[in-house]
Backbone as JSON Lines, residues from 0, in Angstrom:
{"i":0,"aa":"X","n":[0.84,-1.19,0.0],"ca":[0.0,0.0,0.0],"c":[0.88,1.25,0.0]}
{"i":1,"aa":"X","n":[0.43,2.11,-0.79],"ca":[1.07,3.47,-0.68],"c":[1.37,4.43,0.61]}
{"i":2,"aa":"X","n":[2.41,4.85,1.12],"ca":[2.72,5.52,2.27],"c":[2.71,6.63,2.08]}
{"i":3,"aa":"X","n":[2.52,7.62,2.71],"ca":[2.25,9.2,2.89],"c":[3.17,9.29,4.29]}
{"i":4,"aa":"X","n":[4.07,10.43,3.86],"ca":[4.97,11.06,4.47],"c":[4.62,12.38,4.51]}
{"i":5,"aa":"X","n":[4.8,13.17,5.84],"ca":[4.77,14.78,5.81],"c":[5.65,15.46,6.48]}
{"i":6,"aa":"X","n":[6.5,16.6,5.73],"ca":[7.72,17.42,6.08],"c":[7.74,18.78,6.13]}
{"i":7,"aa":"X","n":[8.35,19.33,5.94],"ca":[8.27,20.9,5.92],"c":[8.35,21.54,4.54]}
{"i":8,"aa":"X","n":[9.38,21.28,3.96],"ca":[9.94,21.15,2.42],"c":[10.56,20.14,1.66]}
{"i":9,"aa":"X","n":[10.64,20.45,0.91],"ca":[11.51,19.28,-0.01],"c":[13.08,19.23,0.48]}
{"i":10,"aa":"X","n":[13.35,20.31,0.95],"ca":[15.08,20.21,1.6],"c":[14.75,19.46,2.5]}
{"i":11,"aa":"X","n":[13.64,18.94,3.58],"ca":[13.79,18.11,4.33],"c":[13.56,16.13,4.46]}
{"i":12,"aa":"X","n":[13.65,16.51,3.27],"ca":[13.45,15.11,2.66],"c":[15.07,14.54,2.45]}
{"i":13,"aa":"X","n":[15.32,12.94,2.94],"ca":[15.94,12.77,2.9],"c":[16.34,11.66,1.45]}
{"i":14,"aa":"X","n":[16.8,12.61,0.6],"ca":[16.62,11.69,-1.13],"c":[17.83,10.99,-0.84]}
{"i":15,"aa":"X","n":[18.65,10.54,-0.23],"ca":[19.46,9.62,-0.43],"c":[19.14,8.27,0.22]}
{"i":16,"aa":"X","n":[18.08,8.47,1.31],"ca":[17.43,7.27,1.81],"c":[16.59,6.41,0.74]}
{"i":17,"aa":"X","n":[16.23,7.63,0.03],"ca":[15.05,7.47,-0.81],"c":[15.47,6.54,-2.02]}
{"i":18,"aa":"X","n":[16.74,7.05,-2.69],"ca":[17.33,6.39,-3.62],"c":[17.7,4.81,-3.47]}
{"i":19,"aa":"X","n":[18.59,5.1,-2.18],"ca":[19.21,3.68,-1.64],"c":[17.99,2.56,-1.39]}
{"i":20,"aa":"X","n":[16.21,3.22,-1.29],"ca":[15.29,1.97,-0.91],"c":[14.57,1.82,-2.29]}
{"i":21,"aa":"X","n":[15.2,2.56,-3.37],"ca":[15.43,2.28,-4.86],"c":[14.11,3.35,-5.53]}
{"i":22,"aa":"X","n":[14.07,4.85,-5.56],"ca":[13.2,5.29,-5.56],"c":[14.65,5.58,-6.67]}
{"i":23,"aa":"X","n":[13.29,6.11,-7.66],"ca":[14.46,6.23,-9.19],"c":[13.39,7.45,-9.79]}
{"i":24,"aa":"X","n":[12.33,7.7,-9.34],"ca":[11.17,8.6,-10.61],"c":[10.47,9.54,-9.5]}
{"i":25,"aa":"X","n":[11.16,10.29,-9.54],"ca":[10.46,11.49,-8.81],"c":[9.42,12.32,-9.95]}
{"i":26,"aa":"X","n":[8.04,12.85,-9.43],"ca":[7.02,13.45,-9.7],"c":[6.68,14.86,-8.49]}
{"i":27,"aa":"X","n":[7.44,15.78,-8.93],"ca":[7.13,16.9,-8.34],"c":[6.09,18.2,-8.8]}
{"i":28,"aa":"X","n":[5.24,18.35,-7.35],"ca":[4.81,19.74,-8.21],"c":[5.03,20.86,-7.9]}
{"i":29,"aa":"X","n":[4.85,22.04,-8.48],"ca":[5.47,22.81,-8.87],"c":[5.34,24.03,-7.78]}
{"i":30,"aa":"X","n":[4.0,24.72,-7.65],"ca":[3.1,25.45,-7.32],"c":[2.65,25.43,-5.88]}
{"i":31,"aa":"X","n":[3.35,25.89,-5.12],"ca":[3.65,26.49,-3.48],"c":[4.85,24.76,-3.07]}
{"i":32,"aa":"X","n":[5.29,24.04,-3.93],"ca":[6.26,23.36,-3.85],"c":[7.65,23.22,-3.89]}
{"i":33,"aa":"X","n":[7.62,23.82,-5.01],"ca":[8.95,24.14,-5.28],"c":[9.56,25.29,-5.44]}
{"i":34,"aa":"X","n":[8.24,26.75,-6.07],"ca":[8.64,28.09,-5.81],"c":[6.81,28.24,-5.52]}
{"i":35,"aa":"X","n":[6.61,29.6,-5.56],"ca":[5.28,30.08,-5.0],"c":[4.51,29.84,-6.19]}
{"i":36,"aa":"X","n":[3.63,30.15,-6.31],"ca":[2.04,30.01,-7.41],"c":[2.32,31.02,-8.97]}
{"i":37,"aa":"X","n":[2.57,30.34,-9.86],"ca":[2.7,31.08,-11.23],"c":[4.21,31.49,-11.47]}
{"i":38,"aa":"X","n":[5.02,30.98,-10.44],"ca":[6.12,31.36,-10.43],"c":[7.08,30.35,-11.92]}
{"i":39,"aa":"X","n":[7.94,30.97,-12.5],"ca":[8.29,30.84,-13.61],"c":[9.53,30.46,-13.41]}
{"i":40,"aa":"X","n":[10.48,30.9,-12.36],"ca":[11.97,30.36,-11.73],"c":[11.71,28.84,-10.72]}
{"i":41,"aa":"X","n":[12.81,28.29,-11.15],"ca":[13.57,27.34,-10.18],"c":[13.91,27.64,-9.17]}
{"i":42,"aa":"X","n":[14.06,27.19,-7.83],"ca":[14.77,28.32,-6.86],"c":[16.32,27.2,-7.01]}
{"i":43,"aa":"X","n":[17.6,28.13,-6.8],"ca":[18.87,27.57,-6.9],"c":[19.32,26.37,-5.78]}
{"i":44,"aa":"X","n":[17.92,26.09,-5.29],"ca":[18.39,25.28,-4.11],"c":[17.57,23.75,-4.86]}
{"i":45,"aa":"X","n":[16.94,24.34,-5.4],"ca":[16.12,23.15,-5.84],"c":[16.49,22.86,-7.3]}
{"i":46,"aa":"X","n":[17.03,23.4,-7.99],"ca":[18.21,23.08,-9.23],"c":[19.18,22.31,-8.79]}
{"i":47,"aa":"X","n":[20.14,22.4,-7.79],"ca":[20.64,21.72,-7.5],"c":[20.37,20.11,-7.05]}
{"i":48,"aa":"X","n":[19.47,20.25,-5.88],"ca":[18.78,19.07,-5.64],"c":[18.3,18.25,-7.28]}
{"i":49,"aa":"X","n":[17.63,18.56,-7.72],"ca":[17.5,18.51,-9.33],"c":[18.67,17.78,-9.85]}
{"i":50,"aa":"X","n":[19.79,18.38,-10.2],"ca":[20.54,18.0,-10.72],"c":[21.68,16.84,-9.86]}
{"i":51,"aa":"X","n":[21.68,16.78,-8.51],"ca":[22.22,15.72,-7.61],"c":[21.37,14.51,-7.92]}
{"i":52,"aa":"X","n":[19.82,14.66,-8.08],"ca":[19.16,13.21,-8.52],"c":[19.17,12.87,-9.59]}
{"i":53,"aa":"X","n":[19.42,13.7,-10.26],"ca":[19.44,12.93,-12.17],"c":[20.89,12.22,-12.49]}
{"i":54,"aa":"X","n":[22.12,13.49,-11.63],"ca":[23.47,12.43,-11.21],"c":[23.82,10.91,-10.88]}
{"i":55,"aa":"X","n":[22.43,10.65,-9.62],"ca":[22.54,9.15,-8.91],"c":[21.7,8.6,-10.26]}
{"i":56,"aa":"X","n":[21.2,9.75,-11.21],"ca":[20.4,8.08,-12.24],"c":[19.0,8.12,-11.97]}
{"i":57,"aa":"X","n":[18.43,9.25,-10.96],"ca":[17.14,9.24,-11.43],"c":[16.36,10.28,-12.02]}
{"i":58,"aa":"X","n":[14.99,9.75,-12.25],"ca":[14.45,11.19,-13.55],"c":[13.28,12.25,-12.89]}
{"i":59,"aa":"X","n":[13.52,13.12,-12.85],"ca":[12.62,13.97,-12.12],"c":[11.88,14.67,-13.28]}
{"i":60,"aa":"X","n":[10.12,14.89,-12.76],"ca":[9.01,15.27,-13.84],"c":[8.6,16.17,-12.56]}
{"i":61,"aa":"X","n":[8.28,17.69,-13.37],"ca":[6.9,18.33,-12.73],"c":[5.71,18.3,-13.15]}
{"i":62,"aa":"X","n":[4.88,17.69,-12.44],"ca":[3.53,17.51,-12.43],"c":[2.74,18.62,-12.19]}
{"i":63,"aa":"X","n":[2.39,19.53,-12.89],"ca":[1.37,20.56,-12.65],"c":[0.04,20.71,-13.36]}
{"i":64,"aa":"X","n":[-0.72,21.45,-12.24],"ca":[-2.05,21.58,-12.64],"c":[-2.34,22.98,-13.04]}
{"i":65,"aa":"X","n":[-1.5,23.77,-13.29],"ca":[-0.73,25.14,-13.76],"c":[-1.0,24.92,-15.17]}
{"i":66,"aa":"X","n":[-1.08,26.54,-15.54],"ca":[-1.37,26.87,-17.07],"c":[0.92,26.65,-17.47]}
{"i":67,"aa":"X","n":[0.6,26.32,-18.43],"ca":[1.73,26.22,-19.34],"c":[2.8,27.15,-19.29]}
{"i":68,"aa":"X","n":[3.73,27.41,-19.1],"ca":[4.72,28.67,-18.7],"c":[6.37,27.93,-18.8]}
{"i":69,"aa":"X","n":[7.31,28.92,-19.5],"ca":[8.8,28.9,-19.62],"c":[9.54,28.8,-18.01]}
{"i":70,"aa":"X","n":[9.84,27.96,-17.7],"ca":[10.84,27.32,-16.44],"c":[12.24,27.89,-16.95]}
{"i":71,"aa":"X","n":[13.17,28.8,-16.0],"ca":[14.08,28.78,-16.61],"c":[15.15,27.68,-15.65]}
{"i":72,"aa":"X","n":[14.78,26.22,-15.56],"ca":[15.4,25.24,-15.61],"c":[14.97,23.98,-16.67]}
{"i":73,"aa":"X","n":[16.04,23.37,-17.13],"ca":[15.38,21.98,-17.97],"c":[14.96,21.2,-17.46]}
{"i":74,"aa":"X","n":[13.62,20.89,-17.26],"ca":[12.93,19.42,-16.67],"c":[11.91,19.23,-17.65]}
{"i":75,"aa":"X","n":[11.57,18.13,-17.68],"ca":[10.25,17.63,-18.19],"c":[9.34,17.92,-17.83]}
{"i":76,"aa":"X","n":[7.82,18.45,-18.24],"ca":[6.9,19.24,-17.1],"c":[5.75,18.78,-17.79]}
{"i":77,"aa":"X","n":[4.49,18.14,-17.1],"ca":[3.11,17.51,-17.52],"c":[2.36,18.95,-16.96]}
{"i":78,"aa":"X","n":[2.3,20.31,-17.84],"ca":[1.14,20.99,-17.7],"c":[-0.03,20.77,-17.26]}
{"i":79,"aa":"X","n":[-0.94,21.24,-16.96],"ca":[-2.55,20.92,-16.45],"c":[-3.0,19.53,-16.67]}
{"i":80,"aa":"X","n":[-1.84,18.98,-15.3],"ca":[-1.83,17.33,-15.35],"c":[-3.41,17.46,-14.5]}
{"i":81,"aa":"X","n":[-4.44,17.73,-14.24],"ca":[-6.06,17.55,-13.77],"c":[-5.82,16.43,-12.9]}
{"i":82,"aa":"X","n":[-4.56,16.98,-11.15],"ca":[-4.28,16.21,-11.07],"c":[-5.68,16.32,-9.71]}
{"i":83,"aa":"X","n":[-6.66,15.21,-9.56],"ca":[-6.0,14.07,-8.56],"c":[-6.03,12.91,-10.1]}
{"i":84,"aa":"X","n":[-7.16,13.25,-10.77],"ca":[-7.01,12.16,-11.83],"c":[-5.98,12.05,-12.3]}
{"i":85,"aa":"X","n":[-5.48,10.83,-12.85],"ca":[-4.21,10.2,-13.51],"c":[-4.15,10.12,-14.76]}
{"i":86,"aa":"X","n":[-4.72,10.29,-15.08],"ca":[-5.13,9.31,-16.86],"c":[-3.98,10.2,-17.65]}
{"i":87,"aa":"X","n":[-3.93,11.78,-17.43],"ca":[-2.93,12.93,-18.06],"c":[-1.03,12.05,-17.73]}
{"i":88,"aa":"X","n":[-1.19,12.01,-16.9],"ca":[-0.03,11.47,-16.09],"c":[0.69,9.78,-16.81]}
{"i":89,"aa":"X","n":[-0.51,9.49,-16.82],"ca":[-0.58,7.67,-17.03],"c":[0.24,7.74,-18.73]}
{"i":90,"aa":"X","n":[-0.68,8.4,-19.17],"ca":[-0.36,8.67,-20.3],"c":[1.02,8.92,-21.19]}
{"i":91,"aa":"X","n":[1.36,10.06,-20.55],"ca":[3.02,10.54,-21.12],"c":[3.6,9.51,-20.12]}
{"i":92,"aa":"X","n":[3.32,9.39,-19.3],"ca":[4.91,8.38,-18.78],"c":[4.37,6.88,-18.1]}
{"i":93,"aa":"X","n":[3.71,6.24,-19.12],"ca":[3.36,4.81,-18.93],"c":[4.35,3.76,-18.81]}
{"i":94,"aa":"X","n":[5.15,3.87,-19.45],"ca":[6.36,2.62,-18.7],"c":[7.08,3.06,-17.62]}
{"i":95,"aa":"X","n":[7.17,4.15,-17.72],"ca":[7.75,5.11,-16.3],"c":[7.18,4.17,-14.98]}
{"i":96,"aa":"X","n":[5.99,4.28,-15.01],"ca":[4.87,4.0,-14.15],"c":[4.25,2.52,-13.66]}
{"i":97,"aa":"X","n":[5.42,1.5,-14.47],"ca":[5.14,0.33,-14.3],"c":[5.49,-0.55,-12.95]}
{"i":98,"aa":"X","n":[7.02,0.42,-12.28],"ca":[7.51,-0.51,-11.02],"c":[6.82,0.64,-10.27]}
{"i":99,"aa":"X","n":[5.48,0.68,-9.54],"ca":[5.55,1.26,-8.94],"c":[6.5,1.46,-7.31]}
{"i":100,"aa":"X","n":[6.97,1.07,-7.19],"ca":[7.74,1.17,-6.26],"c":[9.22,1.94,-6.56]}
{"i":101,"aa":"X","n":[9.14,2.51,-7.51],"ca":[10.7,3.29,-7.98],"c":[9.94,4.64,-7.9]}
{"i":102,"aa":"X","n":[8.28,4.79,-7.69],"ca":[8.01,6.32,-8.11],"c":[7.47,7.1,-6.69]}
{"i":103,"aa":"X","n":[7.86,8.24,-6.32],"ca":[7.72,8.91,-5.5],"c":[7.02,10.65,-6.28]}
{"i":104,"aa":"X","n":[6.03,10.7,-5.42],"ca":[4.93,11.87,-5.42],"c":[5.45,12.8,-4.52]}
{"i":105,"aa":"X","n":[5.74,14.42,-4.64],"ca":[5.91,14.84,-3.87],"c":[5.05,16.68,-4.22]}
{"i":106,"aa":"X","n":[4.65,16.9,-3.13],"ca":[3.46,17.7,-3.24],"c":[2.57,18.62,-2.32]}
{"i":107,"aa":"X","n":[2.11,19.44,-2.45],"ca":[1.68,20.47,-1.22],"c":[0.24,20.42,-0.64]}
{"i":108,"aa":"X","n":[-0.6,19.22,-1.42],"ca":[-1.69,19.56,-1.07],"c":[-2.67,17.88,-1.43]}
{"i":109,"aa":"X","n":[-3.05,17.88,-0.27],"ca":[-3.99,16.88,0.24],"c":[-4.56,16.25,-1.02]}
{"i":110,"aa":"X","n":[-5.77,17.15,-1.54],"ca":[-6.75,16.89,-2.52],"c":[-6.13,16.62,-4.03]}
{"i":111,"aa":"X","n":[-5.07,16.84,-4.1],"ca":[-4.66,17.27,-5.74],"c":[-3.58,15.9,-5.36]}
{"i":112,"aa":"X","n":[-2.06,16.44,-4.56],"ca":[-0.84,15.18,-4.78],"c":[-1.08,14.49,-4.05]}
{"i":113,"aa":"X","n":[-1.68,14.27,-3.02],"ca":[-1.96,12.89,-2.14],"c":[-2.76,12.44,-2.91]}
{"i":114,"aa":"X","n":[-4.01,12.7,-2.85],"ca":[-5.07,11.91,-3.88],"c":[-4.45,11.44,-4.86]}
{"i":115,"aa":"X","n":[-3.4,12.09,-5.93],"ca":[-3.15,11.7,-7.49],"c":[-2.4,10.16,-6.83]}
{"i":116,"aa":"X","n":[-1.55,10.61,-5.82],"ca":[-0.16,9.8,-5.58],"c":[-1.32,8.29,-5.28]}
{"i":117,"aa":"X","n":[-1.97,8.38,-4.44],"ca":[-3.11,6.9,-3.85],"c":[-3.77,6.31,-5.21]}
{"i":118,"aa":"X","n":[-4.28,7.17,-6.3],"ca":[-4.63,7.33,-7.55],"c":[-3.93,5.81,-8.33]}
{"i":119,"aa":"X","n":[-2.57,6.52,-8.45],"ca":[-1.6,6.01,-8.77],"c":[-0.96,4.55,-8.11]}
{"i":120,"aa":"X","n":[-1.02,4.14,-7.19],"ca":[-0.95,3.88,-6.25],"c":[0.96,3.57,-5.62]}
{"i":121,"aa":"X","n":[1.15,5.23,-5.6],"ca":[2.63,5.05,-5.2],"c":[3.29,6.04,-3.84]}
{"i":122,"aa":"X","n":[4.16,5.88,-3.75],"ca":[4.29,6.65,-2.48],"c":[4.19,8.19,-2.69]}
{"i":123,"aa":"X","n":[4.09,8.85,-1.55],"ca":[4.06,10.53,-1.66],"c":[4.35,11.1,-0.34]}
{"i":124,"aa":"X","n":[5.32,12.23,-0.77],"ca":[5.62,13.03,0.92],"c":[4.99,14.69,0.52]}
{"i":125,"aa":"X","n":[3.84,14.77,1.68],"ca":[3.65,15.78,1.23],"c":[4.18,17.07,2.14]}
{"i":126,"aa":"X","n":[4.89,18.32,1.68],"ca":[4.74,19.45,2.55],"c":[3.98,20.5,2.08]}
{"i":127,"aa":"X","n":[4.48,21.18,3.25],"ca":[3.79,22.25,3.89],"c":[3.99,23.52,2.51]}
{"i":128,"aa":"X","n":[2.65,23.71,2.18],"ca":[2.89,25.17,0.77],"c":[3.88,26.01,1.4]}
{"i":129,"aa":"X","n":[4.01,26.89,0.48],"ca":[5.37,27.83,0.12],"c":[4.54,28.7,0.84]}
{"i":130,"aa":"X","n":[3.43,29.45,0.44],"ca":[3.16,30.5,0.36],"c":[1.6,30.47,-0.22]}
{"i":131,"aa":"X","n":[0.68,30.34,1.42],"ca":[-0.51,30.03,1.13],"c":[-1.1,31.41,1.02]}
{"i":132,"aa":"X","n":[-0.58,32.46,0.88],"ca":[-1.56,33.8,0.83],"c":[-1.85,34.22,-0.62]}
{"i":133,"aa":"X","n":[-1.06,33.51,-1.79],"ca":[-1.24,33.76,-3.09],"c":[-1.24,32.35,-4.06]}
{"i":134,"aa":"X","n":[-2.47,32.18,-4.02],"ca":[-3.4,30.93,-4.78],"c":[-4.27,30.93,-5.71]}
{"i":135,"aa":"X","n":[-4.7,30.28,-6.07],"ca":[-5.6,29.93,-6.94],"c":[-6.98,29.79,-6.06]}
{"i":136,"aa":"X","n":[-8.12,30.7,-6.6],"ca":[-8.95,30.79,-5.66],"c":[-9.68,28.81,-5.66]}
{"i":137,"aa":"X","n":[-9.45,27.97,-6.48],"ca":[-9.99,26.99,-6.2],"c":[-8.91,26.07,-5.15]}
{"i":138,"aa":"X","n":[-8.24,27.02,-5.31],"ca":[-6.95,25.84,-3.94],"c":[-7.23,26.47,-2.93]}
{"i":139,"aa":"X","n":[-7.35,27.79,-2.62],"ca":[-7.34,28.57,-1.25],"c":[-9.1,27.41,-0.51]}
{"i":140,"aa":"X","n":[-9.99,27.04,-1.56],"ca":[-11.06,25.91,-1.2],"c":[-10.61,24.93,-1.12]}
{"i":141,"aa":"X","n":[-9.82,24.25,-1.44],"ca":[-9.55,22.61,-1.26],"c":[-8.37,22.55,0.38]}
{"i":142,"aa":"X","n":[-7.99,24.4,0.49],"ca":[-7.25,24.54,2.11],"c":[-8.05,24.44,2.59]}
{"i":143,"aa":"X","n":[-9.84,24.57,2.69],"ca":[-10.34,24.9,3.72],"c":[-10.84,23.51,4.11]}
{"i":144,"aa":"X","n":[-11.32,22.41,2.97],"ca":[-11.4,21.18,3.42],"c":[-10.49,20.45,4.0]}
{"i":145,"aa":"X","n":[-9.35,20.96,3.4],"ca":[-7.88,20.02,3.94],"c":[-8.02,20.17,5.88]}
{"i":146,"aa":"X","n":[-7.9,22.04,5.74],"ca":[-8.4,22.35,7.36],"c":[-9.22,21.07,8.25]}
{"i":147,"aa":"X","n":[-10.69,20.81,7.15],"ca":[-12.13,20.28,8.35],"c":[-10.95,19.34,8.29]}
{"i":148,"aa":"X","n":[-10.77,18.27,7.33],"ca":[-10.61,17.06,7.76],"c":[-9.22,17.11,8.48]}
{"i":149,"aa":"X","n":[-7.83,17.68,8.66],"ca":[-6.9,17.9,9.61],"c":[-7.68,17.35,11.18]}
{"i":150,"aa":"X","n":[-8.92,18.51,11.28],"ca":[-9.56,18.91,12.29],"c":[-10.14,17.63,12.83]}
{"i":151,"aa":"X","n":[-11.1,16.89,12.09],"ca":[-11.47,15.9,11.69],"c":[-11.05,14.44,12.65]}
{"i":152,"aa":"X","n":[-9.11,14.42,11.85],"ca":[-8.55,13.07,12.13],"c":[-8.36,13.43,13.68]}
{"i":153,"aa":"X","n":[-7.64,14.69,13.77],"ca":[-7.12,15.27,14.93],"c":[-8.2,14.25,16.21]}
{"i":154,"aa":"X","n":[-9.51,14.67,16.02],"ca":[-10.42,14.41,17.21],"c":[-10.55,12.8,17.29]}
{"i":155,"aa":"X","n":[-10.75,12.66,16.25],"ca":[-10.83,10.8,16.22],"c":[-9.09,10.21,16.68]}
């Protein structure tokens, strides 16, 4: 069964554990993940990280549910992947997607990368958004459910 992990950022993830228990296909998204919402830069911390995993041999994809836009880093990027559904995803990288156990989800938000990642059925660590004050008014709604149910598990 798929495991769900939760951290602060992606710097707190430990990718060399990750590699060594043979995680090879990272699926990142983009959007309060890796820089803030519509943002068009890489941040230099996460280029690097970037380029240390493609070193050990594995392939990193951004998964976004983002309108289409110039990255000024080279990655592979699934535009308005409609993620929790898969089918966008399944699609461009179907043999990718066959061990699931080499693919790791990583992601800011409950409803969209947890869901896609269970979807899928592969692992996912999710953190904490970048920068929840500038969103997409249909995400600033899927925070407020994320909120009940937080609230939710908390009591049970």
């Amino acid at each position: 069964m798929a495991k769900v992990k939760k951290v602060q950022s992606i710097h707190d993830i430990d990718f060399d554990k990750l590699l060594n228990s043979g995680k090879r296909i990272f699926l990142f998204d983009f959007d309060n993940t890796i820089n803030v919402w519509r943002s068009t830069h890489v941040p230099e911390q996460a280029a690097k990280l970037f380029d240390y995993l493609k070193s050990k041999g594995a392939e990193i994809y951004i998964v976004s549910n983002g309108r289409k836009r110039n990255l000024d880093y080279e990655v592979p990027v699934i535009w308005r992947a409609f993620k929790p559904f898969a089918f966008k995803v399944r699609l461009k990288l179907n043999q990718k997607l066959k061990r699931k156990e080499e693919v790791l989800v990583i992601g800011d938000q409950v409803f969209t990368d947890v869901l896609f990642a269970k979807l899928l059925g592969v692992d996912v660590i999710k953190v904490e958004p970048l920068d929840k004050s500038k969103e997409a008014f249909g995400t600033k709604i899927l925070r407020l459910f994320e909120n009940i149910l937080r609230r939710f598990i908390k009591q049970r």
